[in-house]
Short mmCIF file of C-alpha atoms in Angstrom, two decimals:
data_model
loop_
_atom_site.label_atom_id
_atom_site.label_comp_id
_atom_site.label_asym_id
_atom_site.label_seq_id
_atom_site.Cartn_x
_atom_site.Cartn_y
_atom_site.Cartn_z
CA MET A 1 -38.15 58.46 20.63
CA ASP A 2 -37.36 55.03 19.19
CA GLU A 3 -36.80 51.71 21.00
CA ARG A 4 -33.16 52.70 21.66
CA GLY A 5 -34.23 55.87 23.46
CA GLN A 6 -33.00 58.17 20.71
CA LYS A 7 -35.04 61.33 20.26
CA LEU A 8 -36.48 61.70 16.77
CA LYS A 9 -37.03 64.91 14.84
CA ARG A 10 -39.03 65.23 11.63
CA LEU A 11 -37.49 62.21 9.87
CA ALA A 12 -37.05 58.78 11.46
CA GLY A 13 -34.87 56.11 9.89
CA PRO A 14 -34.11 54.86 7.44
CA TYR A 15 -35.48 51.55 8.68
CA ASP A 16 -35.51 48.34 6.67
CA GLU A 17 -38.65 47.21 4.90
CA GLY A 18 -40.15 44.39 6.96
CA ALA A 19 -38.50 45.52 10.20
CA TYR A 20 -40.13 45.90 13.63
CA LEU A 21 -40.50 49.47 14.89
CA SER A 22 -41.31 50.90 18.31
CA LEU A 23 -41.99 54.62 18.74
CA VAL A 24 -42.45 56.15 22.19
CA CYS A 25 -44.13 59.46 22.94
CA GLU A 26 -44.04 60.94 26.43
CA ALA A 27 -45.81 63.95 27.92
CA GLU A 28 -45.03 65.68 31.20
CA GLY A 29 -47.02 68.02 33.39
CA GLY A 30 -50.43 69.51 32.81
CA ASN A 31 -53.56 69.52 34.95
CA PRO A 32 -55.47 67.32 34.55
CA ALA A 33 -52.97 64.69 33.37
CA PRO A 34 -52.73 64.58 29.57
CA ILE A 35 -54.07 62.00 27.17
CA VAL A 36 -51.35 60.86 24.73
CA THR A 37 -52.39 59.52 21.33
CA TRP A 38 -50.76 58.56 18.01
CA TRP A 39 -52.21 59.62 14.66
CA ARG A 40 -51.43 58.53 11.11
CA GLU A 41 -52.02 61.14 8.43
CA GLY A 42 -54.75 62.70 10.58
CA ALA A 43 -56.48 59.42 11.56
CA LEU A 44 -56.36 58.06 15.12
CA LEU A 45 -53.94 55.14 15.28
CA ASP A 46 -53.32 54.36 18.97
CA ASP A 47 -54.92 55.75 22.14
CA THR A 48 -53.42 53.35 24.69
CA TYR A 49 -51.28 55.24 27.21
CA PHE A 50 -50.12 54.86 30.80
CA ARG A 51 -48.42 56.82 33.56
CA THR A 52 -44.82 55.92 34.39
CA SER A 53 -43.26 55.82 37.85
CA GLN A 54 -41.59 59.15 37.00
CA GLY A 55 -44.99 60.77 36.47
CA LEU A 56 -44.76 60.85 32.67
CA VAL A 57 -47.65 59.82 30.43
CA ARG A 58 -46.39 57.42 27.77
CA ASN A 59 -47.83 55.90 24.60
CA GLU A 60 -45.73 53.30 22.80
CA LEU A 61 -46.66 52.72 19.16
CA ILE A 62 -45.70 49.26 17.86
CA ILE A 63 -45.45 48.53 14.13
CA MET A 64 -44.77 44.82 13.80
CA GLU A 65 -43.67 44.94 10.17
CA LEU A 66 -42.87 48.07 8.19
CA LYS A 67 -44.40 48.04 4.72
CA ARG A 68 -43.87 50.09 1.58
CA SER A 69 -47.07 51.95 2.43
CA ASP A 70 -45.31 53.29 5.55
CA PHE A 71 -42.68 55.12 3.47
CA MET A 72 -42.72 58.85 4.30
CA VAL A 73 -46.03 58.51 6.14
CA GLU A 74 -46.60 61.19 8.79
CA LEU A 75 -47.05 59.95 12.35
CA THR A 76 -48.16 62.51 14.94
CA CYS A 77 -48.16 62.25 18.73
CA LYS A 78 -50.70 64.49 20.46
CA ALA A 79 -50.96 65.36 24.15
CA SER A 80 -54.21 66.96 25.32
CA ASN A 81 -55.86 67.31 28.71
CA THR A 82 -58.87 69.59 28.26
CA ASN A 83 -61.03 71.13 25.60
CA LEU A 84 -59.98 74.53 26.93
CA THR A 85 -56.42 74.26 25.57
CA GLU A 86 -54.95 73.29 22.23
CA PRO A 87 -53.26 69.87 22.07
CA ILE A 88 -49.48 69.82 21.88
CA SER A 89 -48.17 67.67 19.03
CA ALA A 90 -44.97 66.42 17.43
CA SER A 91 -44.74 64.74 14.02
CA ILE A 92 -42.23 62.55 12.22
CA ARG A 93 -42.05 60.83 8.86
CA ILE A 94 -40.77 57.30 8.33
CA ASP A 95 -37.88 56.74 5.92
CA LEU A 96 -37.37 53.21 4.58
CA ASN A 97 -34.81 51.09 2.80
CA MET A 98 -36.89 49.12 0.30
CA LYS A 99 -36.29 46.02 -1.79
CA PRO A 100 -36.56 46.02 -5.59
CA LEU A 101 -40.08 45.28 -6.78
CA TYR A 102 -38.95 43.52 -9.94
CA VAL A 103 -36.04 42.98 -12.31
CA ARG A 104 -36.59 42.21 -15.97
CA ILE A 105 -34.44 41.60 -19.04
CA THR A 106 -36.40 43.42 -21.73
CA THR A 107 -34.52 42.03 -24.75
CA SER A 108 -36.67 39.41 -26.49
CA GLN A 109 -35.35 35.85 -26.49
CA LYS A 110 -33.96 34.87 -29.92
CA ALA A 111 -31.47 32.54 -31.61
CA LEU A 112 -28.05 33.88 -32.61
CA LYS A 113 -25.37 32.95 -35.11
CA VAL A 114 -21.69 32.72 -34.28
CA GLY A 115 -20.23 36.19 -34.77
CA ASP A 116 -23.46 38.03 -33.93
CA SER A 117 -23.20 40.83 -31.40
CA LEU A 118 -25.81 40.87 -28.65
CA ARG A 119 -27.11 43.75 -26.55
CA LEU A 120 -29.13 42.85 -23.48
CA ASP A 121 -31.20 45.47 -21.65
CA CYS A 122 -32.36 45.08 -18.05
CA GLU A 123 -34.46 47.25 -15.76
CA THR A 124 -35.43 47.24 -12.10
CA SER A 125 -37.67 49.44 -9.98
CA GLY A 126 -38.84 50.01 -6.43
CA SER A 127 -35.52 49.92 -4.60
CA ARG A 128 -34.54 52.66 -2.16
CA PRO A 129 -31.70 53.51 -2.28
CA THR A 130 -31.16 52.77 -5.96
CA ALA A 131 -30.54 49.12 -6.76
CA LYS A 132 -27.18 47.91 -8.00
CA ILE A 133 -27.34 45.82 -11.18
CA VAL A 134 -24.75 43.12 -11.86
CA TRP A 135 -24.57 40.84 -14.92
CA TRP A 136 -23.56 37.19 -14.56
CA MET A 137 -22.84 34.31 -16.95
CA ASP A 138 -21.72 30.79 -16.12
CA ASN A 139 -21.66 31.72 -12.40
CA LYS A 140 -19.16 34.52 -13.07
CA ILE A 141 -19.60 38.29 -12.99
CA LEU A 142 -19.26 39.86 -16.44
CA GLN A 143 -16.70 42.54 -15.67
CA ASN A 144 -14.86 43.00 -18.96
CA GLU A 145 -17.88 43.59 -21.18
CA LYS A 146 -19.19 47.01 -22.22
CA GLN A 147 -21.92 48.07 -19.80
CA SER A 148 -24.00 51.19 -19.20
CA PHE A 149 -26.28 52.29 -16.34
CA PHE A 150 -28.71 55.11 -15.67
CA THR A 151 -31.67 55.81 -13.39
CA ASN A 152 -34.87 57.69 -14.19
CA ARG A 153 -37.92 58.07 -11.93
CA ASN A 154 -36.90 55.24 -9.61
CA VAL A 155 -36.26 52.86 -12.53
CA THR A 156 -32.66 51.73 -13.00
CA TYR A 157 -31.57 50.57 -16.45
CA SER A 158 -28.51 48.56 -17.44
CA SER A 159 -27.26 47.35 -20.83
CA ILE A 160 -24.48 44.95 -21.74
CA ASN A 161 -22.92 44.07 -25.11
CA LEU A 162 -21.76 40.50 -25.72
CA SER A 163 -20.17 38.56 -28.57
CA PRO A 164 -21.03 34.97 -27.65
CA GLY A 165 -19.18 32.11 -29.32
CA VAL A 166 -19.78 28.41 -29.89
CA ASP A 167 -18.73 27.55 -26.35
CA ASP A 168 -21.40 29.89 -24.95
CA ASN A 169 -24.28 27.91 -26.46
CA GLY A 170 -26.67 26.84 -23.71
CA LYS A 171 -25.25 29.21 -21.11
CA VAL A 172 -27.46 31.57 -19.12
CA VAL A 173 -26.94 35.32 -18.76
CA ILE A 174 -28.37 36.69 -15.51
CA CYS A 175 -29.30 40.26 -14.61
CA LYS A 176 -29.28 40.59 -10.82
CA ALA A 177 -30.54 43.64 -8.92
CA GLU A 178 -29.92 44.25 -5.21
CA ASN A 179 -30.40 47.10 -2.77
CA PRO A 180 -26.90 47.70 -1.33
CA ALA A 181 -28.47 48.68 2.02
CA LEU A 182 -30.48 45.44 2.28
CA PRO A 183 -28.50 42.18 2.20
CA HIS A 184 -30.35 39.25 0.61
CA SER A 185 -32.74 41.57 -1.24
CA ASP A 186 -31.54 40.47 -4.69
CA MET A 187 -33.84 39.56 -7.56
CA GLN A 188 -32.80 38.21 -10.95
CA ASP A 189 -33.95 37.48 -14.48
CA SER A 190 -32.36 35.13 -17.02
CA TRP A 191 -31.64 35.08 -20.77
CA TYR A 192 -30.68 31.78 -22.45
CA LEU A 193 -28.03 31.75 -25.16
CA ASN A 194 -29.09 29.74 -28.21
CA ILE A 195 -26.15 29.87 -30.64
CA HIS A 196 -26.54 28.40 -34.14
CA PHE A 197 -23.35 27.24 -35.85
CA PRO A 198 -22.47 24.94 -38.78
CA PRO A 199 -21.32 21.37 -38.14
CA GLU A 200 -17.64 20.49 -38.28
CA VAL A 201 -16.72 17.87 -40.91
CA SER A 202 -13.66 15.63 -40.59
CA LEU A 203 -12.44 12.78 -42.84
CA GLN A 204 -10.50 9.72 -41.82
CA LEU A 205 -9.49 6.41 -43.40
CA GLY A 206 -11.48 3.29 -42.76
CA ALA A 207 -9.97 0.54 -40.61
CA ASN A 208 -9.05 -1.73 -43.59
CA ILE A 209 -7.54 0.94 -45.83
CA LYS A 210 -3.78 1.47 -46.02
CA TYR A 211 -2.13 4.74 -47.00
CA SER A 212 0.17 2.85 -49.45
CA THR A 213 -2.77 1.64 -51.53
CA ILE A 214 -4.17 5.11 -52.15
CA LYS A 215 -3.38 6.54 -55.60
CA GLU A 216 -4.29 9.92 -56.97
#
């Protein structure tokens, strides 16, 4: 059972990456009293147990911080009291919500001319469940631009098509990835807009020139 007293079967969780976890295994009866141990993928993990006031033998396994390496690991509780009988065991696997490992805009940085179309590609991996990708520019979500998404082998890809103008020069486009099940798990990468455009030329009369004196 977990720290809330809920009985677990086969799959426990999902728990959040980095979270504290307490798992309790209890054995009842037997002569002599059983030894209760925890095992991880066949290796002894915890052999500290005690007898409760109700006569149960309990072993509480504490995992201070769940890591990615704990994802789908098999934990087995065994109760044994003599070499003459087979141990009784129960196993569970740990399911995790995991943060993205990285997010990266894969389009190479380059200068653009006014009127150029721009496609930016972004990818992220490692999130469970799948990360949500959102594009930003000038502190605003880009909602009206053409976007595409797909996921393959735990890598999520997103593309966006832009037509930046003169006013977009110097702005930053951000690709942000976040696990929807883990608040504050977002990661981001940036792409700087460098827009080349011709100068604007304007003519005006000097301070001492009057329109009436100008002849064609």
